Short mmCIF file of C-alpha atoms in Angstrom, two decimals:
data_model
loop_
_atom_site.label_atom_id
_atom_site.label_comp_id
_atom_site.label_asym_id
_atom_site.label_seq_id
_atom_site.Cartn_x
_atom_site.Cartn_y
_atom_site.Cartn_z
CA MET H 1 104.97 152.96 36.47
CA LYS H 2 101.44 152.52 35.19
CA THR H 3 101.17 149.01 33.78
CA ASP H 4 99.51 145.70 34.54
CA LYS H 5 101.56 143.95 37.23
CA ASN H 6 101.53 140.73 35.16
CA SER H 7 102.45 142.30 31.82
CA LEU H 8 105.68 141.42 30.07
CA GLN H 9 106.92 144.97 30.66
CA ALA H 10 106.24 144.72 34.41
CA LEU H 11 107.97 141.34 34.63
CA ILE H 12 111.01 142.65 32.76
CA PHE H 13 111.23 145.69 35.06
CA THR H 14 110.87 143.41 38.10
CA GLY H 15 113.75 141.23 36.91
CA LEU H 16 115.81 144.28 36.00
CA PHE H 17 115.31 145.80 39.44
CA ALA H 18 116.18 142.48 41.11
CA ALA H 19 119.46 142.41 39.16
CA ILE H 20 120.20 146.07 39.92
CA ILE H 21 119.53 145.52 43.63
CA TYR H 22 121.87 142.51 43.67
CA ILE H 23 124.59 144.42 41.80
CA GLY H 24 124.05 147.47 44.04
CA ILE H 25 125.04 145.34 47.02
CA TRP H 26 127.74 143.28 45.34
CA VAL H 27 129.65 146.18 43.76
CA LEU H 28 129.66 148.59 46.68
CA ARG H 29 129.70 147.08 50.13
CA ILE H 30 131.74 148.36 53.00
CA PRO H 31 131.97 145.97 55.99
CA VAL H 32 131.34 147.46 59.43
CA PRO H 33 132.41 145.74 62.66
CA ALA H 34 129.49 144.64 64.83
CA MET H 35 128.74 142.44 67.82
CA VAL H 36 126.00 140.57 65.95
CA GLY H 37 126.13 139.46 62.35
CA ARG H 38 128.35 140.83 59.58
CA PRO H 39 126.72 144.13 58.58
CA PHE H 40 127.96 146.30 55.76
CA ILE H 41 127.03 149.56 54.09
CA HIS H 42 125.38 149.15 50.66
CA PHE H 43 122.71 150.57 48.34
CA GLY H 44 120.45 147.50 48.20
CA ASN H 45 117.89 149.00 50.60
CA THR H 46 117.71 152.24 48.62
CA LEU H 47 117.22 150.37 45.36
CA THR H 48 114.58 148.16 46.97
CA ALA H 49 112.65 151.22 48.17
CA VAL H 50 112.81 152.71 44.66
CA ALA H 51 111.60 149.39 43.19
CA ILE H 52 108.64 149.31 45.59
CA LEU H 53 107.65 152.90 44.79
CA TYR H 54 108.19 152.47 41.06
CA LEU H 55 106.81 148.97 40.47
CA GLY H 56 104.21 148.83 43.22
CA TYR H 57 103.86 146.58 46.24
CA ARG H 58 103.94 143.11 44.68
CA ASN H 59 106.53 143.51 41.94
CA GLY H 60 108.74 145.84 44.00
CA MET H 61 108.65 143.38 46.87
CA ILE H 62 109.49 140.48 44.55
CA ALA H 63 112.42 142.44 43.09
CA GLY H 64 113.69 143.22 46.60
CA ILE H 65 113.30 139.63 47.76
CA ILE H 66 115.17 138.30 44.73
CA GLY H 67 117.87 141.00 44.85
CA LEU H 68 118.55 141.19 48.60
CA GLY H 69 117.64 137.58 49.37
CA GLY H 70 119.55 136.29 46.36
CA PHE H 71 122.63 138.20 47.44
CA ASP H 72 122.42 136.69 50.91
CA LEU H 73 121.95 133.17 49.53
CA LEU H 74 124.95 133.44 47.22
CA ASN H 75 127.36 135.33 49.48
CA GLY H 76 127.60 133.53 52.81
CA TYR H 77 124.43 134.75 54.50
CA ALA H 78 122.17 131.82 53.52
CA ALA H 79 121.27 130.91 57.12
CA THR H 80 119.65 134.29 57.66
CA SER H 81 118.50 135.09 54.11
CA TRP H 82 114.92 134.36 55.13
CA LEU H 83 115.14 137.22 57.63
CA THR H 84 116.32 139.60 54.89
CA MET H 85 113.41 138.51 52.71
CA LEU H 86 111.01 139.05 55.60
CA GLU H 87 112.46 142.55 56.08
CA VAL H 88 111.67 143.32 52.43
CA VAL H 89 108.06 142.24 52.99
CA VAL H 90 107.76 144.56 56.01
CA VAL H 91 109.37 147.53 54.23
CA ALA H 92 107.22 146.96 51.12
CA THR H 93 104.06 146.76 53.23
CA VAL H 94 104.83 149.92 55.21
CA LEU H 95 105.86 151.95 52.15
CA SER H 96 102.90 150.78 50.09
CA LEU H 97 100.36 151.52 52.82
CA ILE H 98 101.73 155.02 53.39
CA PHE H 99 101.98 155.69 49.63
CA LYS H 100 98.36 154.53 49.28
CA GLY H 101 97.42 156.90 52.11
CA MET H 102 99.05 159.65 50.04
CA ASN H 103 96.78 158.64 47.13
CA TYR H 104 99.89 157.59 45.19
CA GLN H 105 100.81 161.25 44.67
CA ASP H 106 104.52 161.19 43.95
CA SER H 107 105.25 164.80 44.77
CA LYS H 108 108.76 165.62 45.94
CA LYS H 109 107.52 166.04 49.49
CA ASN H 110 105.77 162.64 49.52
CA ILE H 111 108.70 160.76 48.03
CA ILE H 112 111.09 162.40 50.51
CA ILE H 113 108.78 161.33 53.34
CA LEU H 114 108.65 157.80 51.91
CA GLY H 115 112.46 157.69 51.69
CA ILE H 116 112.67 158.65 55.36
CA VAL H 117 109.99 156.09 56.26
CA ALA H 118 111.93 153.40 54.37
CA GLY H 119 115.08 154.27 56.32
CA VAL H 120 113.36 154.30 59.71
CA THR H 121 111.52 151.06 58.94
CA LYS H 122 114.80 149.43 57.98
CA ILE H 123 116.36 150.46 61.32
CA PHE H 124 113.47 148.81 63.17
CA THR H 125 113.48 145.62 61.07
CA THR H 126 117.25 145.24 61.23
CA TYR H 127 117.18 145.64 65.01
CA CYS H 128 114.60 142.85 65.20
CA VAL H 129 116.59 140.68 62.77
CA SER H 130 119.76 141.19 64.82
CA ILE H 131 117.93 139.99 67.92
CA VAL H 132 116.75 136.87 66.09
CA GLU H 133 120.26 136.24 64.72
CA ALA H 134 121.73 136.54 68.23
CA LEU H 135 119.11 134.15 69.59
CA MET H 136 119.86 131.71 66.75
CA VAL H 137 123.45 131.40 67.96
CA GLY H 138 122.37 130.82 71.56
CA THR H 139 122.66 134.16 73.36
CA SER H 140 120.19 135.15 76.04
CA LEU H 141 117.41 137.60 75.20
CA GLN H 142 118.90 140.45 77.24
CA VAL H 143 122.30 140.04 75.58
CA ALA H 144 120.57 139.84 72.18
CA TYR H 145 118.81 143.19 72.82
CA ILE H 146 122.08 144.89 73.75
CA GLY H 147 124.10 143.26 70.97
CA ALA H 148 121.50 144.20 68.37
CA PHE H 149 121.51 147.81 69.56
CA VAL H 150 125.30 148.04 69.52
CA SER H 151 125.31 146.61 65.96
CA LEU H 152 123.09 149.35 64.50
CA PRO H 153 125.70 151.82 63.14
CA ALA H 154 125.84 150.24 59.64
CA THR H 155 122.04 150.17 59.53
CA VAL H 156 121.79 153.82 60.52
CA ILE H 157 124.25 154.77 57.76
CA ASN H 158 122.33 152.63 55.25
CA SER H 159 119.07 154.20 56.42
CA ILE H 160 120.39 157.74 56.04
CA SER H 161 121.58 156.93 52.51
CA THR H 162 118.16 155.38 51.80
CA ALA H 163 116.38 158.52 53.00
CA ILE H 164 118.61 160.74 50.84
CA CYS H 165 119.06 158.60 47.73
CA THR H 166 115.54 157.16 47.33
CA PRO H 167 113.95 160.45 46.19
CA ILE H 168 116.92 161.25 43.95
CA LEU H 169 116.88 157.86 42.23
CA TYR H 170 113.09 157.71 42.05
CA PHE H 171 112.78 160.99 40.17
CA ALA H 172 115.82 160.29 37.97
CA LEU H 173 114.28 156.94 37.00
CA LYS H 174 110.87 158.48 36.44
CA ASP H 175 112.34 161.15 34.14
CA ALA H 176 114.49 158.62 32.25
CA THR H 177 111.53 156.29 31.77
CA ARG H 178 109.41 159.14 30.42
CA VAL H 179 112.11 159.99 27.84
CA ILE H 180 112.65 156.35 26.84
CA MET H 181 108.91 155.68 26.48
CA LYS H 182 108.46 158.74 24.27
CA LYS H 183 111.22 157.51 21.96
CA ALA H 184 109.73 154.00 21.89
CA LYS H 185 106.36 155.26 20.61
#
């Protein structure tokens, strides 16, 4: 989306994405048993990746922090919500740097690559977060490493859906925005 990151339009889209991310987690979440934490399958990560690609680094990151972090704060994950917000910062930074390296060319190939990168980055950040969560409850470092690894199935499923759904949603949103903007003029 080509607009000033402080414009009213950009702020509205940022808030809209934050709400969509929150709802994307709240409406469809499937709990998965794990040794560490209470992971579940959801579309919040996919929607956050789309927000970052569509709104840019700052506004996409803010939308993800509000959507994912807000969900955690309001749904029993408040103690570790700061870790979720930190994950959004890492994912936003990685995606934005790679997208910048691609000269912001949103070809199908590039967006597919970025979807895969978002998924892989999320696996890495969630593994690190699981270690920190295990350490927060008093486990030893070696047990935290193993527990975090054993708890990755939900993250891998979320990451696969992020890799697949990010390009689909990005281009659907881009096409819909183009149609809406033409009608608005």
